[in-house]
XYZ file of C-alpha atoms in Angstrom:
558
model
C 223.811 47.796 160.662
C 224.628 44.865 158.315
C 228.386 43.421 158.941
C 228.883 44.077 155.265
C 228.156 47.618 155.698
C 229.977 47.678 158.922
C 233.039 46.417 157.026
C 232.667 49.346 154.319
C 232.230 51.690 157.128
C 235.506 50.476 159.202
C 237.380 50.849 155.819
C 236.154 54.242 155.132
C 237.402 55.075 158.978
C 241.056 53.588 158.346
C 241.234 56.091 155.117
C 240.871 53.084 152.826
C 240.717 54.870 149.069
C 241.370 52.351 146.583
C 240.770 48.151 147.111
C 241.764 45.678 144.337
C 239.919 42.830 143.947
C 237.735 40.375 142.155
C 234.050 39.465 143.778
C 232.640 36.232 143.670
C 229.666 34.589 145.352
C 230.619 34.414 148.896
C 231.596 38.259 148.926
C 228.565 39.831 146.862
C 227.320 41.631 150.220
C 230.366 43.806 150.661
C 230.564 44.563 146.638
C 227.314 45.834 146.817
C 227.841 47.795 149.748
C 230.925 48.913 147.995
C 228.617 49.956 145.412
C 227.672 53.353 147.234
C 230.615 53.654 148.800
C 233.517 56.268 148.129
C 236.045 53.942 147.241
C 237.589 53.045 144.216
C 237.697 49.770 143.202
C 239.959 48.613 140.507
C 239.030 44.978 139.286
C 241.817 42.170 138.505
C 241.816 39.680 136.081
C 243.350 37.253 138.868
C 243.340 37.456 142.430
C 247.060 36.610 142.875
C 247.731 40.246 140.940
C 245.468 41.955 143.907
C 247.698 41.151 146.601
C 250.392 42.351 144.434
C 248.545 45.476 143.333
C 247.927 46.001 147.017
C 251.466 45.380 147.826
C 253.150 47.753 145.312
C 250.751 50.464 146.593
C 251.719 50.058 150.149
C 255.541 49.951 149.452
C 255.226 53.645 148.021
C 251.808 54.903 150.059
C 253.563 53.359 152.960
C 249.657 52.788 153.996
C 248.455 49.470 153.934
C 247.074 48.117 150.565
C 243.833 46.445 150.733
C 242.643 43.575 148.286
C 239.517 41.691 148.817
C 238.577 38.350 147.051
C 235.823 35.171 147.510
C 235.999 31.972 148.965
C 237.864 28.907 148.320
C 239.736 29.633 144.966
C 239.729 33.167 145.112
C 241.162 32.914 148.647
C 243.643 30.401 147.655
C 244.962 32.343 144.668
C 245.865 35.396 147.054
C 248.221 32.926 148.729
C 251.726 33.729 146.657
C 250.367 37.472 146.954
C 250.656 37.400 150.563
C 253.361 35.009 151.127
C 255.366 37.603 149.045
C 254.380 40.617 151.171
C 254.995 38.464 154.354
C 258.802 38.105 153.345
C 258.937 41.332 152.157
C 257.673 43.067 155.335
C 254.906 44.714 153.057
C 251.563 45.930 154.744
C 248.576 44.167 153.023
C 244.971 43.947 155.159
C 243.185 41.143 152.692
C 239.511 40.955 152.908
C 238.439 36.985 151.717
C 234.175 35.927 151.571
C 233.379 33.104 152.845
C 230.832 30.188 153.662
C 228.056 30.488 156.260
C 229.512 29.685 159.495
C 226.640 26.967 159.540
C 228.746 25.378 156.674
C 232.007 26.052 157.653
C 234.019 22.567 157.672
C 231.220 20.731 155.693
C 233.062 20.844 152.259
C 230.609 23.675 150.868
C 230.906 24.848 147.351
C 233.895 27.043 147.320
C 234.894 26.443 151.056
C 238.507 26.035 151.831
C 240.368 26.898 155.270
C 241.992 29.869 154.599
C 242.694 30.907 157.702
C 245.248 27.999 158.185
C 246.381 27.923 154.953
C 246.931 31.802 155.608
C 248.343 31.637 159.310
C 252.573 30.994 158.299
C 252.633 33.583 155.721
C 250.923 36.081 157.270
C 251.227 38.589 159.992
C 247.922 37.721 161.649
C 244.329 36.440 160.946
C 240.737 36.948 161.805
C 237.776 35.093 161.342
C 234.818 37.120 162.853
C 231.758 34.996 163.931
C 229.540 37.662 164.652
C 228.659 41.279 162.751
C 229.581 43.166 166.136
C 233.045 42.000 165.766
C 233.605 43.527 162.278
C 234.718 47.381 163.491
C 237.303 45.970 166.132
C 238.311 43.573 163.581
C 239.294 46.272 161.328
C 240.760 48.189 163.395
C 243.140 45.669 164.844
C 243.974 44.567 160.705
C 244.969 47.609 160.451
C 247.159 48.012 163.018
C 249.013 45.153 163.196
C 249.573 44.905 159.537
C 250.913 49.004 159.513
C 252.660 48.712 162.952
C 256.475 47.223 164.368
C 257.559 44.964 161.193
C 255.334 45.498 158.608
C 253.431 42.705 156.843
C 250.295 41.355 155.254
C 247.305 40.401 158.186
C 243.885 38.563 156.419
C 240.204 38.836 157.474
C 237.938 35.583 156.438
C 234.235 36.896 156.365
C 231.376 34.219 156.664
C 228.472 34.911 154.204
C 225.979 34.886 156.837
C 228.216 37.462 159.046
C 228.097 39.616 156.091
C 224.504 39.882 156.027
C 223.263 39.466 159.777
C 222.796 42.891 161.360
C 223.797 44.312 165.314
C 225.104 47.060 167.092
C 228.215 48.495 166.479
C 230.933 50.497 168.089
C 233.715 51.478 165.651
C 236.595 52.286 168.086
C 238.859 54.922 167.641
C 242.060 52.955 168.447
C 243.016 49.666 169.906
C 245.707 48.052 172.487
C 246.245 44.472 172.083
C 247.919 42.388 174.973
C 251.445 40.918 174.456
C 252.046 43.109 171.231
C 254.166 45.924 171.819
C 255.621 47.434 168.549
C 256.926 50.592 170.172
C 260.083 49.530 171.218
C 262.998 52.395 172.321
C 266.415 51.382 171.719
C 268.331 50.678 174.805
C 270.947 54.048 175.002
C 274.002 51.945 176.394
C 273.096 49.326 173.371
C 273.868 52.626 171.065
C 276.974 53.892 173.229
C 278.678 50.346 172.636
C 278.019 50.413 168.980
C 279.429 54.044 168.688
C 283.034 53.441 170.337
C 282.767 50.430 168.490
C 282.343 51.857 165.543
C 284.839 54.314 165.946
C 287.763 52.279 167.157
C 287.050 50.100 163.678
C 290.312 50.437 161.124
C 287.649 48.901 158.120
C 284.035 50.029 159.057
C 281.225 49.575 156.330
C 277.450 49.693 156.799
C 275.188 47.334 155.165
C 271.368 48.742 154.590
C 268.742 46.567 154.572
C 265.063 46.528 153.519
C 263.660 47.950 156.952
C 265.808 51.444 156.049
C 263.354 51.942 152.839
C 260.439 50.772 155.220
C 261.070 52.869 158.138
C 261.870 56.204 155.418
C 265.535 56.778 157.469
C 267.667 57.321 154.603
C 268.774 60.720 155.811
C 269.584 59.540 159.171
C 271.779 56.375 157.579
C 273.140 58.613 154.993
C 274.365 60.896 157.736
C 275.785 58.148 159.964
C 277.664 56.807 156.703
C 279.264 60.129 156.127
C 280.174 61.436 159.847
C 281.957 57.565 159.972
C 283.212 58.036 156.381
C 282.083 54.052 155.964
C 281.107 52.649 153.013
C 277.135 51.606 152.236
C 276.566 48.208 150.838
C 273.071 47.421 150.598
C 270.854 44.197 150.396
C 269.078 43.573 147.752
C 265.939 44.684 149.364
C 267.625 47.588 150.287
C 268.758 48.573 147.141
C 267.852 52.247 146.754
C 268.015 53.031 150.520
C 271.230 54.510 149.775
C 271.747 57.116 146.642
C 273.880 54.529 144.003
C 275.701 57.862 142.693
C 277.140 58.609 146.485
C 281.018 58.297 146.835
C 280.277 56.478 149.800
C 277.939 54.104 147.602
C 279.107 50.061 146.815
C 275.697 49.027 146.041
C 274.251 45.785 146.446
C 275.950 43.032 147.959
C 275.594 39.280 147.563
C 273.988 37.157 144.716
C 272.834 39.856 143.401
C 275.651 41.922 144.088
C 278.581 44.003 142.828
C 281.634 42.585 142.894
C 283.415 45.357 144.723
C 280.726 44.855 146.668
C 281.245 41.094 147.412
C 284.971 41.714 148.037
C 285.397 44.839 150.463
C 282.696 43.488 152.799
C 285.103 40.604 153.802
C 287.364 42.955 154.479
C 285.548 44.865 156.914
C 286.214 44.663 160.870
C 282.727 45.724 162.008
C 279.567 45.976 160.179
C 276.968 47.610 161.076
C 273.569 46.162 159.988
C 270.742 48.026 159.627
C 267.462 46.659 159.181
C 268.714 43.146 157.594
C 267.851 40.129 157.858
C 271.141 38.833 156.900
C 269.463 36.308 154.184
C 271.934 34.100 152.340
C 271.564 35.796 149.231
C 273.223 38.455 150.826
C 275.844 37.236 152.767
C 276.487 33.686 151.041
C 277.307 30.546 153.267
C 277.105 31.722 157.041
C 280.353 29.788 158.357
C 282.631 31.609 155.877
C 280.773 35.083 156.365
C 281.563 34.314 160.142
C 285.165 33.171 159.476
C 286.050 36.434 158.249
C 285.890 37.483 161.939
C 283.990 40.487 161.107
C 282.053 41.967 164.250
C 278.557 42.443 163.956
C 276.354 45.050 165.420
C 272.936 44.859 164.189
C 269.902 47.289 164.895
C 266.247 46.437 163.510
C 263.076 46.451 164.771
C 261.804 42.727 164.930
C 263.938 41.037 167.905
C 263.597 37.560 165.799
C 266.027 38.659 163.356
C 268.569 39.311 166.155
C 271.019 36.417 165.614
C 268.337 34.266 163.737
C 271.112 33.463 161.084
C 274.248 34.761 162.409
C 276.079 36.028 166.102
C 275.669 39.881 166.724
C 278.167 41.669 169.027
C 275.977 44.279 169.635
C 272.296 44.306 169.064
C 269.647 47.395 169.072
C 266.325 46.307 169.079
C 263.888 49.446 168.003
C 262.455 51.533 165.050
C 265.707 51.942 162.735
C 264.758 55.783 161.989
C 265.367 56.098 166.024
C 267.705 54.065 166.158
C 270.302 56.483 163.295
C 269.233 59.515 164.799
C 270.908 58.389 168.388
C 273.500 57.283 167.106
C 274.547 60.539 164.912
C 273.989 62.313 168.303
C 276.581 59.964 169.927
C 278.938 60.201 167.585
C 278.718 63.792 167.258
C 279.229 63.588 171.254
C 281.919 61.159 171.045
C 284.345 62.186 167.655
C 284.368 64.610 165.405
C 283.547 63.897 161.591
C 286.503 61.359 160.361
C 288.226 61.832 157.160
C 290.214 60.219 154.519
C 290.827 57.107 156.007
C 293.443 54.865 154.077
C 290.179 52.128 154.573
C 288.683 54.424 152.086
C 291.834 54.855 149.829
C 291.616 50.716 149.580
C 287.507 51.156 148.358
C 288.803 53.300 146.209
C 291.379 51.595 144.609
C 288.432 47.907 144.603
C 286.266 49.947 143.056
C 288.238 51.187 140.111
C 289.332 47.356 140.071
C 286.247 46.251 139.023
C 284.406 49.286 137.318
C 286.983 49.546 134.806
C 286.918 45.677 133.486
C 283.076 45.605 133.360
C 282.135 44.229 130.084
C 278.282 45.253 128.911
C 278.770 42.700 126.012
C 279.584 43.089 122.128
C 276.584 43.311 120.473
C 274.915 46.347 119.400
C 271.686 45.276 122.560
C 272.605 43.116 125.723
C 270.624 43.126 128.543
C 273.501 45.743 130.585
C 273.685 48.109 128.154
C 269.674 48.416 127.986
C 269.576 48.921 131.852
C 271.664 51.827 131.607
C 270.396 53.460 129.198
C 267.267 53.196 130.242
C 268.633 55.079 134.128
C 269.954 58.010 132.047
C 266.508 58.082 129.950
C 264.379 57.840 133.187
C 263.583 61.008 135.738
C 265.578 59.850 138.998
C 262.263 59.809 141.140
C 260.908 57.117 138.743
C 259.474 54.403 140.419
C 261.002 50.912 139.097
C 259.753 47.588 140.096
C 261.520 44.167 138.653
C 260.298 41.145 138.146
C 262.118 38.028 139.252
C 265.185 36.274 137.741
C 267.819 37.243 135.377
C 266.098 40.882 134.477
C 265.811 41.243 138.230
C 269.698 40.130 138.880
C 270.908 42.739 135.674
C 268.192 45.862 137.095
C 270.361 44.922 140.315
C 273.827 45.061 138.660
C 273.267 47.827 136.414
C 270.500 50.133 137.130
C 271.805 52.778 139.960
C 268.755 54.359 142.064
C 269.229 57.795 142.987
C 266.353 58.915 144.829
C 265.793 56.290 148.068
C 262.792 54.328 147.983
C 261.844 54.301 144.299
C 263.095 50.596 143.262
C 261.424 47.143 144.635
C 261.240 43.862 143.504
C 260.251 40.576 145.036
C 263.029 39.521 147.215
C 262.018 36.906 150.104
C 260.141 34.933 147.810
C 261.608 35.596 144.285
C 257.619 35.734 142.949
C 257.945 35.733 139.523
C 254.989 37.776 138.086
C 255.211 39.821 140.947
C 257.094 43.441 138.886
C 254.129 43.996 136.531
C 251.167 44.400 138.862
C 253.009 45.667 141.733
C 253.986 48.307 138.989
C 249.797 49.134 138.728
C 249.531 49.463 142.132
C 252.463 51.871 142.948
C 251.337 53.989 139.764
C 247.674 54.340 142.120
C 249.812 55.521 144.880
C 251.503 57.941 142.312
C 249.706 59.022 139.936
C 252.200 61.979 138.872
C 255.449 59.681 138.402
C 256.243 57.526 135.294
C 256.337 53.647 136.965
C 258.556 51.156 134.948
C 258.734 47.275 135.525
C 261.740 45.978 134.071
C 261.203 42.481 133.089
C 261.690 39.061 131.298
C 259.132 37.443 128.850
C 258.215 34.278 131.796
C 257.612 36.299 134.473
C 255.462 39.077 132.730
C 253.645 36.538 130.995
C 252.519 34.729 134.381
C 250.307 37.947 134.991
C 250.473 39.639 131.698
C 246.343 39.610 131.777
C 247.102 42.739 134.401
C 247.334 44.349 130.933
C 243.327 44.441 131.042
C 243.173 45.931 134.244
C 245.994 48.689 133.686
C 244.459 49.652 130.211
C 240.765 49.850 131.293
C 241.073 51.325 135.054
C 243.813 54.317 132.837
C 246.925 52.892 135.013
C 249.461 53.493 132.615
C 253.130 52.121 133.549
C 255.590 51.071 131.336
C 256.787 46.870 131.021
C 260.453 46.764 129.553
C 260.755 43.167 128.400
C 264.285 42.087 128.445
C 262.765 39.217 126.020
C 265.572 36.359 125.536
C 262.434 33.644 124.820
C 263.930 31.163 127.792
C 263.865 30.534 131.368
C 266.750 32.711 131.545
C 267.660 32.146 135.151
C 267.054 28.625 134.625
C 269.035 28.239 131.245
C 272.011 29.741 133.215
C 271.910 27.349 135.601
C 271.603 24.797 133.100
C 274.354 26.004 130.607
C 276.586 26.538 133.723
C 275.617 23.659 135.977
C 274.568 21.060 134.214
C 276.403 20.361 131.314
C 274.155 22.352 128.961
C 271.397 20.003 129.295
C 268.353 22.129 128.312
C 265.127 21.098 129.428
C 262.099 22.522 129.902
C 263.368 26.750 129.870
C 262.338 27.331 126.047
C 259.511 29.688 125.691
C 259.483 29.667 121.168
C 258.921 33.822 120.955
C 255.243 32.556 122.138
C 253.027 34.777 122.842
C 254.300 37.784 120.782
C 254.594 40.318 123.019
C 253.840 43.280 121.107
C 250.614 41.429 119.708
C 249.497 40.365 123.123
C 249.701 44.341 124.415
C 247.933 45.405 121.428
C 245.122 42.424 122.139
C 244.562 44.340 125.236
C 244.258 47.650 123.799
C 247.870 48.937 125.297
C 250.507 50.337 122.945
C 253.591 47.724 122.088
C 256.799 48.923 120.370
C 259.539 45.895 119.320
C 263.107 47.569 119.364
C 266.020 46.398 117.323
C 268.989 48.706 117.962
C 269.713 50.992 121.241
C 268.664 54.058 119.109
C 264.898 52.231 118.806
C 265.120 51.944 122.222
C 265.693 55.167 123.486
C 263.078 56.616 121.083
C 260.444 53.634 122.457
C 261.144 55.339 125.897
C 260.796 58.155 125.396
C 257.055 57.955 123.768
C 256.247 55.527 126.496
C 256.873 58.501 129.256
C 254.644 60.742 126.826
C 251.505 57.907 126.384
C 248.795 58.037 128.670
C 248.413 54.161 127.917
C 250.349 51.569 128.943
C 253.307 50.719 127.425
C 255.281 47.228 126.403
C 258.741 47.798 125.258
C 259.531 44.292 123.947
C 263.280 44.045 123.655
C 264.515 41.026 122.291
C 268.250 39.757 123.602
C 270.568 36.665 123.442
C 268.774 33.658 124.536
C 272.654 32.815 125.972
C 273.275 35.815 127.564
C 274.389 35.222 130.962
C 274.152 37.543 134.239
C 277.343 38.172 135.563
C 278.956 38.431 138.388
C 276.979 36.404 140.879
C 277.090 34.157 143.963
C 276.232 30.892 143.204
C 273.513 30.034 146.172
C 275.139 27.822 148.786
C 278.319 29.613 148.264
C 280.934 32.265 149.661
C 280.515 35.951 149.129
C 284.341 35.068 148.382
C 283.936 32.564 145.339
C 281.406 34.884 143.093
C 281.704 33.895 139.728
C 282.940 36.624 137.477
C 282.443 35.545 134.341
């Protein structure tokens, strides 16, 4: 058997369905294996799309994504792809051609060393150097990439290991030696965090990421309400925790609500679940610290464990596990707490700031769309964002109801990341309407996904919240910098409407909120994709946020 059938055979065993990709000459073996194969392949117009494609189909399969490329530039433009999913905690297995092995290091046409260039932003790597190695290969991708912390692992196949034929056992599962991602939590680890988390006057919980990734909202929402604690989540977390729950502060941070910001330096003991503790979410570490709050964090990757900040208590293990002991403890230890006057002062923050929030004067801002468009959308739509001010406003002002349907680029802030990931999840789910909420620079860096979405029938809706600047960067400017504008205007180019119509998608323009709701709602009826171009302010700025390098404390308000 030829490694390149081998390969197609391996992926066929993992329950591999779909791969996105674009072929090129140092892959051609595998595509025409592919040919024959039951898999569908939906082509990209760039490769940096297929690792997003693949990533926005993992976060809501929660199965790996696979994308597959060439050599040398088609390897290298898979690199923001996976760096994203690396940060992210995303499962990709990437498939990349490449020279003969005979050529390998000789500057070939289209040779470049992907697996180093690959090796810090990804999980793991493999470079097989002989056909026989292809099935374990596979099989390991696989489960590394699926297993413990999730995240993107790469397999660079040599031309001339693609063709060459052996033997081949295709095993049925594998062990690999110093990787262990089955980790129990320690009991007594979960017995100090319950009395400590009973004694606390001002608990809150702050859900991370890993909650969405490990599917234990139920358990965390059942923790939250036995300890009557508030829920603030990261941004990555957002949606692990229904927005409409009493319990319910939303996100925290730079991104974050202001009640939020406030009542989590208020806190005595947090417990962390699944976080990172990134500065966007908890600002400058020395004054999260000086608060005095005491930390007890539980997630699955030991790294994390006082990477960025001291932990009182730490539980090292699956999350999911982790909630479910608990709740048992607690049960054991308490029963259910009630009104607390803790959550008589939430209360009374809350109202604080809910009732002064200003969605702007004119008849379309960018908050007033957002909303609108959650009481237009079924709550188990799937939303992705793409990256700056649209992403900090679908933060602020869109509420998920249903866990796990809202993700964005958060690690690396990829702009261009919403609209493809948007095509991918819509594979996953076919029977859901997928929106990416978006600005006009950040669709447009892989608005071409427009081809692929129209012509593979992948229809998802783009919501441009079009301002015709670098808005992120124009707020920055305006506020930092003395209003010295350079380099953030876009000049309405291209027209957005025009370019979705180019590609044989349907575009609507909307000028008033009435427009809007009527665009929506024949975008959820199309069976093509839709671009909603909505133009706003070119001034409008996001507010409240954390200015980065800053105190949760010192968010700017307005």
């Amino acid at each position: 058997m030829s490694g390149a059938k081998a390969l197609i055979k391996a992926l066929k065993r993992e329950k591999v369905e779909v791969i996105f990709g674009l072929p090129g000459g140092a892959i051609m073996r595998v595509y025409d294996e592919l040919y024959d194969a039951d898999i569908r392949h939906i082509l990209v117009r760039h490769e940096q799309s297929a690792a997003h494609m693949a990533d926005g189909y993992a976060r809501v399969s929660r199965r790996a994504g696979v994308c597959m490329t060439t050599s040398g530039p088609g390897a290298t433009n898979l690199v923001t792809g996976l760096a994203t999913a690396y940060m992210d905690s995303s499962p990709i297995v990437a498939i990349t051609g490449q020279v003969p092995t005979s050529m390998i290091g000789k500057d070939a046409f289209q040779e470049t060393d992907i697996i180093g260039i690959s090796t810090p932003i990804t999980k793991y790597n493999m470079q097989p150097r002989d056909p026989s190695e292809i099935p374990l290969t596979v099989k390991k991708a696989f489960y590394i990439a699926t297993t413990g912390r999730p995240g993107p692992v790469l397999i660079d196949l040599p031309k001339d290991v693609q063709d060459k034929t052996a033997d081949m056992v295709f095993p049925d599962s594998v062990k690999i030696r110093g990787y262990n991602p089955d980790v129990q939590p320690d009991p007594s680890a979960i017995a100090k965090a319950a009395d400590m988390l009973l004694s606390a006057e001002r608990p809150m919980i702050m859900s991370g990421g890993g909650v969405i990734i490990a599917n234990a909202f139920q358990e965390l929402q059942a923790v939250a309400e036995f300890l009557q604690a508030p829920v603030v989540t990261t941004f990555k977390g957002k949606g692990s925790f229904p927005e409409n729950h009493p319990l319910s502060l939303g996100p925290v941070g730079m991104h974050g609500h202001p009640e939020a910001n406030k009542l989590i330096t208020e806190a005595d003991v947090l417990l962390a679940v699944a976080s990172r503790f990134s500065d966007r979410s908890v600002g400058r570490f020395d004054d999260f610290i000086a608060t005095g709050i005491k930390i007890i964090h539980a997630d699955i990757d030991p790294s994390e464990i006082e990477k960025n900040l001291p932990v009182h208590i730490p539980i090292i293990g699956d999350v999911k596990v982790i909630l479910t002991e608990l709740l048992k403890v607690l049960i054991k230890k308490a029963i259910k707490k009630d009104r607390t006057k803790w959550l008589e002062r939430v209360e009374e923050v809350k109202q604080q700031f809910r009732n002064r929030q200003d969605l702007g004067s004119k008849e379309i801002t960018a908050p007033k769309i957002l909303k609108k468009l959650r009481e237009l959308l079924p709550i188990d739509t799937i939303v992705t964002t793409e990256v700056g001010q649209n992403q900090m406003w679908a933060s602020l002002h869109f509420d998920v109801i249903k866990p796990g349907t809202f993700f964005s680029s958060t690690g690396l802030g990829t702009m261009g990341f919403g609209f493809p990931a948007a095509i991918g999840a819509k594979v996953a789910c076919p029977n859901v309407p997928v929106v990416d909420i978006a600005g006009d620079g950040s669709f447009g860096m892989t608005a071409n996904s427009l081809a692929t979405s129209v012509l593979e029938k992948i229809p998802v809706i783009v919501v441009i919240l079009n301002n015709s600047v670098l808005g992120m960067v124009a707020q920055w400017q305006r506020m930092f910098y003395n209003r010295r504008m350079i380099a953030v205007d876009l000049h309405n180019v291209p027209d957005m409407v025009k370019l979705a119509e180019a590609y044989g998608a349907q575009g609507i323009r909307v000028q008033s909120m009435d427009e809007f709701s009527k665009a929506v709602r024949l975008a959820l009826k199309s069976d093509v994709t839709t671009v909603i171009d909505v133009p706003i302010s070119p001034e409008e700025n996001v507010f409240p946020f954390v200015v980065p390098g800053s105190a949760l404390k010192d968010m700017v308000l307005a």
